[in-house]
Amino acid sequence: MMRNLLLSGLWVAAAAWGQAPNFSFSYRTEAAGPATALPVNGQAALTAAAGSAATLFLLMENRGTETWTLARVSVTGQAFTAQATAPQAVGGGATVVAPVRFAPAGQGMWTELLAVTVENAAGTVVATYNFFLRGTGVGAEMVARYFLTAGGNQLLLENGNRMGFPDTAAGGTAAATVVVGNRGTAAGVVRSAAVQGERFRLTGLPLLPATVAPERELRFGIVFEPAGGEAATGLLRLEYGDGRRLEVALAGRGVTAAFTYTATVEGGAALRLLPGGTLQLPDTAAGGTVTVTLEARNEGSASGRVGTIATTNAAFRLVNLPALPAVVAPGGTLRWQLVFTARESGRLAGRLVVEQAEFGLEAVSLAARLQYAVRIGEVLTPVAEGGPVIFPNVMVGGSGEVGLVVTNGGNAAAQIVGMSVSGRGFQMRGWPAMPLVLAVGASREFVLRFAPEAVGAVSGAVQLDDRVLPLLGVGTMPGLAPGVLFTGVGGTVGPLEQPAVGLTLERPYEVDLTGRLTLAFVPDSFGDDPSIQFATGGRTVEFRVPAGTVEAWFGEGVRTMPLQTGSVAGTITLSVGWQVGTVNVTPTPAPAKAVVVAGGAPVLRSVVVGARSGSSIELLITGLSPLRSVTQLGLQFTAAPGARLETTELSVNVEPAFGAWYQSAAARTFGSQFTAAVTVMVQSGAASAVQSVAVTAGNGRGSSNRLSVAVR
């Protein structure tokens, strides 16, 4: 027995006896998409574009063990259509899919009832499951409008409408902005946009096709550009993604202005200028100016636009220009000045541009124009503007010359008031009298000299009034100095000699040589001898060898340099260093000569009697010992007439005393020289018994010379 129950306005049939079906429901909006649970009396939502269709897939799962039959799937209304195949057996654990198609005719929302009927094996309805279906139809609604001025009213564009542009001066432009908005619920597409008509063009158009979301818009511009005073027509064509087309007529009219031009040179009458003609300005001296007043008058019937006033040469300068762009009403005038400033000599040309009109400009600048060239031998080479003047490479110590030829290539006489040359090694030979006047076409040659003092690039400058030309030269490495012959001194010298040293080159050198002769001393015993030096003082002396000669000059007319050999035995080394300018040209090894100061026995120079008394005699003995060694003194006494001496000879050991002397700081300034004071005591008699004393000194090399001194 069956009974029907009305629940919330829905009919539900329930089985009165037997096992009840156990189904669960869900749905997908895509065939393979995720499923959403759907309770009985629940709602499933689906969206489709107007004019198209979408499918909802109802999933029915038998969670029991008994087999049931899906008898019917029905939907109320016309927007939804059930597409399930029924009847279908649904075994235990099985799932069947019942598609429902949603095809909205337009935009809007539809709510319908979906009923699923299940029967048992006997064909008896055992359950009816009801669900709500909500379908939403979406679509684009494209609407086009336009406006002519920012903030102006927007006007609707429909097929057959006319978009009119304001009257526009020829050469000017007028613009309209087109706004395509989407008032629908789905994205719309602007497939194409185009204009026809020679005087119309699109601007700011994005890449098409372009998608326009709901409540969004697409904008672009239409520009009207009349060429003259004629009317112009055109057509705007839009095509949407749904195939609809919008066609709107375009219309505009151009108006023209007619300008005339005049030029008034200061102090003169107004001259009519014709486009394409030339304005000839008076000749002007360099530094001078000419001012021209220019006027553009609109003699047409419409306002004219002037957006450009310019010249193509900076010598023609525009001043007092009106604010641009300027709109000139019929009968109106624009006025400004052109100033020509004369600079370099010659004819100057340019162009004056006033919007679309062009005029030639010509003027003559009267000025001197100095041109430069370098003469090397017979070859004359122009110097580029700003230089440099380049010298041939010159060996350090030598010199090179170039001729700087200055020519007045201008159209007025040139006057040079001052000239100067700067830079180490650069000079001018033969300064001209100033001021120097060069007539038109005249030339003057100046000789520039370069004598480098060092190897490498050297820069300088020659200046003629305010014009400066760089100078560039390169000093090259000279050859090494030739060998040297030392003259005036042998390999061995004695103490306290003063030989005069001379220097002679093995061959002449091509440039002036400067040199330094250096003396070094190595003693055979400890301690130097400061007296070993040149006659000029010190142990170095400068000299020079003029180019092409071989003898060294130590001063004006001085060809040798004396040196003091000192009193200490050892080796004096004379060495030579050569230079050309600041460049060292000394060969390796440097020329040198060794001179040996001979050693040997002491040498006595004098013996004198010092203090004396009745019983003593003081002897003052001076001499030298190149080996800085004196070991003994020998004394031989001669008796006075009528007297007898018991002791006539004495030998004194003086090695300790002389050793202490030579090792003292005081002795170093004296070399090996000494003065010895010896006191002789006379016993058993008077000192007057001694007539004279003879003295000798000795060391390991022998005995000295013998010197005598009278005592009485």
PDB file of C-alpha atoms in Angstrom, residues 337-575:
ATOM      1  CA  GLN A 337      63.367  89.347 -34.597  1.00  0.00           C
ATOM      2  CA  LEU A 338      66.240  87.551 -36.253  1.00  0.00           C
ATOM      3  CA  VAL A 339      69.797  88.518 -35.198  1.00  0.00           C
ATOM      4  CA  PHE A 340      72.770  87.625 -37.420  1.00  0.00           C
ATOM      5  CA  THR A 341      76.155  87.545 -35.646  1.00  0.00           C
ATOM      6  CA  ALA A 342      79.227  87.561 -37.885  1.00  0.00           C
ATOM      7  CA  ARG A 343      81.972  85.160 -36.774  1.00  0.00           C
ATOM      8  CA  GLU A 344      84.189  83.238 -39.177  1.00  0.00           C
ATOM      9  CA  SER A 345      84.862  84.717 -42.562  1.00  0.00           C
ATOM     10  CA  GLY A 346      82.891  83.695 -45.591  1.00  0.00           C
ATOM     11  CA  ARG A 347      79.358  83.403 -46.846  1.00  0.00           C
ATOM     12  CA  LEU A 348      76.931  81.880 -44.379  1.00  0.00           C
ATOM     13  CA  ALA A 349      73.645  80.292 -45.351  1.00  0.00           C
ATOM     14  CA  GLY A 350      70.695  78.912 -43.450  1.00  0.00           C
ATOM     15  CA  ARG A 351      66.952  78.386 -43.587  1.00  0.00           C
ATOM     16  CA  LEU A 352      64.103  80.133 -41.795  1.00  0.00           C
ATOM     17  CA  VAL A 353      61.119  77.848 -41.184  1.00  0.00           C
ATOM     18  CA  VAL A 354      57.728  79.342 -40.266  1.00  0.00           C
ATOM     19  CA  GLU A 355      55.368  76.373 -39.932  1.00  0.00           C
ATOM     20  CA  GLN A 356      55.117  75.083 -43.537  1.00  0.00           C
ATOM     21  CA  ALA A 357      56.842  78.058 -45.186  1.00  0.00           C
ATOM     22  CA  GLU A 358      60.645  78.084 -45.707  1.00  0.00           C
ATOM     23  CA  PHE A 359      62.950  80.986 -46.648  1.00  0.00           C
ATOM     24  CA  GLY A 360      66.645  81.063 -47.472  1.00  0.00           C
ATOM     25  CA  LEU A 361      69.031  83.150 -45.316  1.00  0.00           C
ATOM     26  CA  GLU A 362      72.367  84.463 -46.603  1.00  0.00           C
ATOM     27  CA  ALA A 363      74.995  86.791 -45.147  1.00  0.00           C
ATOM     28  CA  VAL A 364      78.709  87.501 -45.554  1.00  0.00           C
ATOM     29  CA  SER A 365      80.910  87.597 -42.446  1.00  0.00           C
ATOM     30  CA  LEU A 366      84.020  89.756 -42.924  1.00  0.00           C
ATOM     31  CA  ALA A 367      86.833  88.221 -40.850  1.00  0.00           C
ATOM     32  CA  ALA A 368      90.355  86.979 -41.006  1.00  0.00           C
ATOM     33  CA  ARG A 369      90.777  83.199 -40.970  1.00  0.00           C
ATOM     34  CA  LEU A 370      94.179  81.860 -40.070  1.00  0.00           C
ATOM     35  CA  GLN A 371      95.098  78.542 -41.616  1.00  0.00           C
ATOM     36  CA  TYR A 372      98.134  76.528 -40.592  1.00  0.00           C
ATOM     37  CA  ALA A 373     100.506  74.150 -42.322  1.00  0.00           C
ATOM     38  CA  VAL A 374     103.769  72.477 -41.334  1.00  0.00           C
ATOM     39  CA  ARG A 375     106.784  72.472 -43.632  1.00  0.00           C
ATOM     40  CA  ILE A 376     109.250  69.600 -43.183  1.00  0.00           C
ATOM     41  CA  GLY A 377     111.887  69.826 -45.856  1.00  0.00           C
ATOM     42  CA  GLU A 378     110.024  70.511 -49.059  1.00  0.00           C
ATOM     43  CA  VAL A 379     106.767  68.915 -47.908  1.00  0.00           C
ATOM     44  CA  LEU A 380     103.964  71.225 -46.727  1.00  0.00           C
ATOM     45  CA  THR A 381     101.213  69.497 -44.702  1.00  0.00           C
ATOM     46  CA  PRO A 382      98.028  71.299 -43.584  1.00  0.00           C
ATOM     47  CA  VAL A 383      97.312  71.295 -39.852  1.00  0.00           C
ATOM     48  CA  ALA A 384      93.773  70.380 -38.865  1.00  0.00           C
ATOM     49  CA  GLU A 385      91.670  72.868 -36.936  1.00  0.00           C
ATOM     50  CA  GLY A 386      93.018  72.859 -33.400  1.00  0.00           C
ATOM     51  CA  GLY A 387      96.266  71.060 -34.330  1.00  0.00           C
ATOM     52  CA  PRO A 388      98.482  69.458 -33.287  1.00  0.00           C
ATOM     53  CA  VAL A 389     101.770  70.451 -34.928  1.00  0.00           C
ATOM     54  CA  ILE A 390     103.768  67.205 -34.985  1.00  0.00           C
ATOM     55  CA  PHE A 391     107.585  67.191 -35.109  1.00  0.00           C
ATOM     56  CA  PRO A 392     109.620  64.315 -36.546  1.00  0.00           C
ATOM     57  CA  ASN A 393     111.172  62.121 -33.864  1.00  0.00           C
ATOM     58  CA  VAL A 394     114.361  63.673 -32.469  1.00  0.00           C
ATOM     59  CA  MET A 395     117.140  61.920 -30.543  1.00  0.00           C
ATOM     60  CA  VAL A 396     117.614  63.286 -27.026  1.00  0.00           C
ATOM     61  CA  GLY A 397     120.451  65.804 -27.143  1.00  0.00           C
ATOM     62  CA  GLY A 398     119.723  66.697 -30.735  1.00  0.00           C
ATOM     63  CA  SER A 399     117.176  69.055 -32.210  1.00  0.00           C
ATOM     64  CA  GLY A 400     114.710  69.215 -35.047  1.00  0.00           C
ATOM     65  CA  GLU A 401     112.942  72.094 -36.760  1.00  0.00           C
ATOM     66  CA  VAL A 402     109.684  72.541 -38.624  1.00  0.00           C
ATOM     67  CA  GLY A 403     108.316  75.550 -40.416  1.00  0.00           C
ATOM     68  CA  LEU A 404     104.895  76.730 -39.219  1.00  0.00           C
ATOM     69  CA  VAL A 405     103.250  78.461 -42.175  1.00  0.00           C
ATOM     70  CA  VAL A 406     100.389  80.774 -41.212  1.00  0.00           C
ATOM     71  CA  THR A 407      98.085  81.922 -44.042  1.00  0.00           C
ATOM     72  CA  ASN A 408      95.195  84.368 -43.901  1.00  0.00           C
ATOM     73  CA  GLY A 409      92.459  82.499 -45.751  1.00  0.00           C
ATOM     74  CA  GLY A 410      89.743  84.934 -44.706  1.00  0.00           C
ATOM     75  CA  ASN A 411      88.230  87.943 -46.438  1.00  0.00           C
ATOM     76  CA  ALA A 412      89.670  90.641 -44.129  1.00  0.00           C
ATOM     77  CA  ALA A 413      93.225  91.515 -43.013  1.00  0.00           C
ATOM     78  CA  ALA A 414      94.534  89.632 -39.948  1.00  0.00           C
ATOM     79  CA  GLN A 415      96.586  91.170 -37.145  1.00  0.00           C
ATOM     80  CA  ILE A 416      98.649  89.062 -34.730  1.00  0.00           C
ATOM     81  CA  VAL A 417      99.600  91.030 -31.624  1.00  0.00           C
ATOM     82  CA  GLY A 418     101.386  88.406 -29.533  1.00  0.00           C
ATOM     83  CA  MET A 419     103.056  85.030 -29.953  1.00  0.00           C
ATOM     84  CA  SER A 420     104.480  82.594 -27.423  1.00  0.00           C
ATOM     85  CA  VAL A 421     105.846  79.055 -27.294  1.00  0.00           C
ATOM     86  CA  SER A 422     105.545  76.863 -24.205  1.00  0.00           C
ATOM     87  CA  GLY A 423     106.625  73.356 -23.336  1.00  0.00           C
ATOM     88  CA  ARG A 424     109.980  71.939 -22.258  1.00  0.00           C
ATOM     89  CA  GLY A 425     112.250  71.618 -25.265  1.00  0.00           C
ATOM     90  CA  PHE A 426     110.209  73.803 -27.660  1.00  0.00           C
ATOM     91  CA  GLN A 427     111.468  77.154 -28.957  1.00  0.00           C
ATOM     92  CA  MET A 428     110.872  79.594 -31.803  1.00  0.00           C
ATOM     93  CA  ARG A 429     113.827  80.705 -33.878  1.00  0.00           C
ATOM     94  CA  GLY A 430     113.752  84.324 -34.999  1.00  0.00           C
ATOM     95  CA  TRP A 431     110.856  86.147 -33.297  1.00  0.00           C
ATOM     96  CA  PRO A 432     108.984  88.499 -35.653  1.00  0.00           C
ATOM     97  CA  ALA A 433     108.253  92.108 -34.815  1.00  0.00           C
ATOM     98  CA  MET A 434     104.782  92.637 -33.395  1.00  0.00           C
ATOM     99  CA  PRO A 435     102.081  93.431 -34.305  1.00  0.00           C
ATOM    100  CA  LEU A 436     102.189  91.310 -37.440  1.00  0.00           C
ATOM    101  CA  VAL A 437      99.661  92.113 -40.193  1.00  0.00           C
ATOM    102  CA  LEU A 438      98.677  89.496 -42.773  1.00  0.00           C
ATOM    103  CA  ALA A 439      96.741  90.728 -45.779  1.00  0.00           C
ATOM    104  CA  VAL A 440      94.057  88.558 -47.347  1.00  0.00           C
ATOM    105  CA  GLY A 441      95.781  85.522 -48.859  1.00  0.00           C
ATOM    106  CA  ALA A 442      99.212  86.439 -47.357  1.00  0.00           C
ATOM    107  CA  SER A 443     101.427  83.881 -45.541  1.00  0.00           C
ATOM    108  CA  ARG A 444     104.241  84.013 -42.976  1.00  0.00           C
ATOM    109  CA  GLU A 445     106.525  81.169 -41.916  1.00  0.00           C
ATOM    110  CA  PHE A 446     107.885  80.711 -38.387  1.00  0.00           C
ATOM    111  CA  VAL A 447     110.617  78.219 -37.486  1.00  0.00           C
ATOM    112  CA  LEU A 448     109.835  76.052 -34.445  1.00  0.00           C
ATOM    113  CA  ARG A 449     112.638  74.065 -32.810  1.00  0.00           C
ATOM    114  CA  PHE A 450     112.335  70.925 -30.685  1.00  0.00           C
ATOM    115  CA  ALA A 451     115.270  69.778 -28.526  1.00  0.00           C
ATOM    116  CA  PRO A 452     114.081  66.945 -26.243  1.00  0.00           C
ATOM    117  CA  GLU A 453     115.735  66.423 -22.881  1.00  0.00           C
ATOM    118  CA  ALA A 454     114.168  63.061 -22.132  1.00  0.00           C
ATOM    119  CA  VAL A 455     112.939  59.960 -23.956  1.00  0.00           C
ATOM    120  CA  GLY A 456     109.210  59.880 -24.755  1.00  0.00           C
ATOM    121  CA  ALA A 457     106.396  62.115 -25.917  1.00  0.00           C
ATOM    122  CA  VAL A 458     106.650  65.806 -25.074  1.00  0.00           C
ATOM    123  CA  SER A 459     103.822  68.306 -25.476  1.00  0.00           C
ATOM    124  CA  GLY A 460     103.814  72.065 -25.726  1.00  0.00           C
ATOM    125  CA  ALA A 461     101.895  74.815 -27.452  1.00  0.00           C
ATOM    126  CA  VAL A 462     102.352  77.775 -29.738  1.00  0.00           C
ATOM    127  CA  GLN A 463      99.927  80.627 -29.133  1.00  0.00           C
ATOM    128  CA  LEU A 464      99.023  83.373 -31.578  1.00  0.00           C
ATOM    129  CA  ASP A 465      96.827  85.821 -29.654  1.00  0.00           C
ATOM    130  CA  ASP A 466      93.886  83.713 -28.483  1.00  0.00           C
ATOM    131  CA  ARG A 467      94.587  80.831 -30.881  1.00  0.00           C
ATOM    132  CA  VAL A 468      96.474  77.869 -29.421  1.00  0.00           C
ATOM    133  CA  LEU A 469      98.026  75.049 -31.430  1.00  0.00           C
ATOM    134  CA  PRO A 470      99.320  72.027 -29.500  1.00  0.00           C
ATOM    135  CA  LEU A 471     102.887  70.936 -30.224  1.00  0.00           C
ATOM    136  CA  LEU A 472     103.840  67.269 -30.081  1.00  0.00           C
ATOM    137  CA  GLY A 473     107.322  65.796 -30.279  1.00  0.00           C
ATOM    138  CA  VAL A 474     108.943  62.503 -29.356  1.00  0.00           C
ATOM    139  CA  GLY A 475     112.453  62.234 -27.919  1.00  0.00           C
ATOM    140  CA  THR A 476     114.206  58.998 -28.912  1.00  0.00           C
ATOM    141  CA  MET A 477     116.952  57.157 -27.068  1.00  0.00           C
ATOM    142  CA  PRO A 478     120.488  58.226 -28.057  1.00  0.00           C
ATOM    143  CA  GLY A 479     123.233  55.670 -28.477  1.00  0.00           C
ATOM    144  CA  LEU A 480     125.599  54.728 -25.655  1.00  0.00           C
ATOM    145  CA  ALA A 481     128.668  56.892 -25.223  1.00  0.00           C
ATOM    146  CA  PRO A 482     131.868  55.529 -26.795  1.00  0.00           C
ATOM    147  CA  GLY A 483     134.853  54.292 -24.833  1.00  0.00           C
ATOM    148  CA  VAL A 484     137.116  56.691 -22.916  1.00  0.00           C
ATOM    149  CA  LEU A 485     140.882  57.118 -22.685  1.00  0.00           C
ATOM    150  CA  PHE A 486     142.148  58.519 -19.340  1.00  0.00           C
ATOM    151  CA  THR A 487     145.180  60.765 -19.874  1.00  0.00           C
ATOM    152  CA  GLY A 488     147.611  62.500 -17.499  1.00  0.00           C
ATOM    153  CA  VAL A 489     147.728  59.749 -14.910  1.00  0.00           C
ATOM    154  CA  GLY A 490     149.379  56.366 -14.934  1.00  0.00           C
ATOM    155  CA  GLY A 491     148.607  53.176 -13.143  1.00  0.00           C
ATOM    156  CA  THR A 492     150.748  54.075 -10.105  1.00  0.00           C
ATOM    157  CA  VAL A 493     151.320  57.357  -8.300  1.00  0.00           C
ATOM    158  CA  GLY A 494     153.218  58.392  -5.223  1.00  0.00           C
ATOM    159  CA  PRO A 495     151.842  59.997  -2.097  1.00  0.00           C
ATOM    160  CA  LEU A 496     150.995  63.715  -2.193  1.00  0.00           C
ATOM    161  CA  GLU A 497     151.244  63.939  -5.953  1.00  0.00           C
ATOM    162  CA  GLN A 498     148.892  66.094  -8.083  1.00  0.00           C
ATOM    163  CA  PRO A 499     148.482  64.509 -11.509  1.00  0.00           C
ATOM    164  CA  ALA A 500     146.105  66.237 -13.966  1.00  0.00           C
ATOM    165  CA  VAL A 501     143.489  63.856 -15.439  1.00  0.00           C
ATOM    166  CA  GLY A 502     142.130  64.287 -18.951  1.00  0.00           C
ATOM    167  CA  LEU A 503     139.404  62.372 -20.838  1.00  0.00           C
ATOM    168  CA  THR A 504     139.377  61.566 -24.539  1.00  0.00           C
ATOM    169  CA  LEU A 505     136.595  59.722 -26.411  1.00  0.00           C
ATOM    170  CA  GLU A 506     137.480  56.866 -28.703  1.00  0.00           C
ATOM    171  CA  ARG A 507     135.440  58.599 -31.408  1.00  0.00           C
ATOM    172  CA  PRO A 508     133.336  61.778 -31.713  1.00  0.00           C
ATOM    173  CA  TYR A 509     129.709  61.679 -30.478  1.00  0.00           C
ATOM    174  CA  GLU A 510     126.906  63.217 -32.565  1.00  0.00           C
ATOM    175  CA  VAL A 511     125.392  65.390 -29.801  1.00  0.00           C
ATOM    176  CA  ASP A 512     126.660  67.205 -26.717  1.00  0.00           C
ATOM    177  CA  LEU A 513     127.611  64.877 -23.903  1.00  0.00           C
ATOM    178  CA  THR A 514     127.645  65.836 -20.245  1.00  0.00           C
ATOM    179  CA  GLY A 515     129.397  63.680 -17.737  1.00  0.00           C
ATOM    180  CA  ARG A 516     130.537  63.238 -14.198  1.00  0.00           C
ATOM    181  CA  LEU A 517     133.994  62.032 -13.203  1.00  0.00           C
ATOM    182  CA  THR A 518     133.872  60.252  -9.860  1.00  0.00           C
ATOM    183  CA  LEU A 519     136.813  59.384  -7.577  1.00  0.00           C
ATOM    184  CA  ALA A 520     136.644  56.476  -5.142  1.00  0.00           C
ATOM    185  CA  PHE A 521     139.450  55.350  -2.809  1.00  0.00           C
ATOM    186  CA  VAL A 522     140.055  51.981  -1.135  1.00  0.00           C
ATOM    187  CA  PRO A 523     142.993  52.152   1.361  1.00  0.00           C
ATOM    188  CA  ASP A 524     145.438  49.288   1.916  1.00  0.00           C
ATOM    189  CA  SER A 525     145.107  49.934   5.632  1.00  0.00           C
ATOM    190  CA  PHE A 526     142.177  50.977   7.765  1.00  0.00           C
ATOM    191  CA  GLY A 527     140.738  54.476   7.354  1.00  0.00           C
ATOM    192  CA  ASP A 528     140.123  56.762   4.401  1.00  0.00           C
ATOM    193  CA  ASP A 529     142.234  59.760   3.404  1.00  0.00           C
ATOM    194  CA  PRO A 530     139.970  62.807   2.970  1.00  0.00           C
ATOM    195  CA  SER A 531     142.722  64.730   1.220  1.00  0.00           C
ATOM    196  CA  ILE A 532     142.316  62.487  -1.823  1.00  0.00           C
ATOM    197  CA  GLN A 533     140.062  64.691  -3.990  1.00  0.00           C
ATOM    198  CA  PHE A 534     139.926  66.833  -7.089  1.00  0.00           C
ATOM    199  CA  ALA A 535     141.483  70.283  -7.160  1.00  0.00           C
ATOM    200  CA  THR A 536     137.966  71.793  -7.207  1.00  0.00           C
ATOM    201  CA  GLY A 537     137.160  70.045  -3.917  1.00  0.00           C
ATOM    202  CA  GLY A 538     135.230  66.839  -3.422  1.00  0.00           C
ATOM    203  CA  ARG A 539     135.407  63.623  -5.284  1.00  0.00           C
ATOM    204  CA  THR A 540     133.105  64.387  -8.229  1.00  0.00           C
ATOM    205  CA  VAL A 541     133.535  66.864 -11.041  1.00  0.00           C
ATOM    206  CA  GLU A 542     131.297  67.732 -13.991  1.00  0.00           C
ATOM    207  CA  PHE A 543     132.500  68.060 -17.577  1.00  0.00           C
ATOM    208  CA  ARG A 544     131.156  68.142 -21.109  1.00  0.00           C
ATOM    209  CA  VAL A 545     132.170  66.986 -24.551  1.00  0.00           C
ATOM    210  CA  PRO A 546     130.808  69.171 -27.380  1.00  0.00           C
ATOM    211  CA  ALA A 547     129.144  67.328 -30.256  1.00  0.00           C
ATOM    212  CA  GLY A 548     131.576  66.088 -32.877  1.00  0.00           C
ATOM    213  CA  THR A 549     134.663  66.390 -30.609  1.00  0.00           C
ATOM    214  CA  VAL A 550     136.547  63.941 -28.368  1.00  0.00           C
ATOM    215  CA  GLU A 551     138.086  65.979 -25.508  1.00  0.00           C
ATOM    216  CA  ALA A 552     136.322  66.627 -22.200  1.00  0.00           C
ATOM    217  CA  TRP A 553     136.053  70.218 -20.969  1.00  0.00           C
ATOM    218  CA  PHE A 554     136.006  70.778 -17.201  1.00  0.00           C
ATOM    219  CA  GLY A 555     135.368  74.463 -17.619  1.00  0.00           C
ATOM    220  CA  GLU A 556     135.994  77.252 -20.086  1.00  0.00           C
ATOM    221  CA  GLY A 557     139.413  76.450 -21.583  1.00  0.00           C
ATOM    222  CA  VAL A 558     140.066  73.714 -18.973  1.00  0.00           C
ATOM    223  CA  ARG A 559     140.799  70.293 -20.446  1.00  0.00           C
ATOM    224  CA  THR A 560     142.350  68.536 -17.430  1.00  0.00           C
ATOM    225  CA  MET A 561     141.404  68.202 -13.793  1.00  0.00           C
ATOM    226  CA  PRO A 562     144.191  67.901 -11.141  1.00  0.00           C
ATOM    227  CA  LEU A 563     143.656  65.558  -8.229  1.00  0.00           C
ATOM    228  CA  GLN A 564     145.453  65.100  -4.890  1.00  0.00           C
ATOM    229  CA  THR A 565     146.719  61.551  -4.390  1.00  0.00           C
ATOM    230  CA  GLY A 566     146.906  61.899  -0.581  1.00  0.00           C
ATOM    231  CA  SER A 567     149.311  60.180   1.750  1.00  0.00           C
ATOM    232  CA  VAL A 568     147.693  56.768   2.287  1.00  0.00           C
ATOM    233  CA  ALA A 569     148.525  53.710   0.225  1.00  0.00           C
ATOM    234  CA  GLY A 570     145.566  52.208  -1.626  1.00  0.00           C
ATOM    235  CA  THR A 571     143.697  52.247  -4.931  1.00  0.00           C
ATOM    236  CA  ILE A 572     142.050  55.308  -6.449  1.00  0.00           C
ATOM    237  CA  THR A 573     139.317  54.409  -8.984  1.00  0.00           C
ATOM    238  CA  LEU A 574     138.261  57.028 -11.520  1.00  0.00           C
ATOM    239  CA  SER A 575     134.883  56.291 -13.202  1.00  0.00           C
TER     240      SER A 575
END
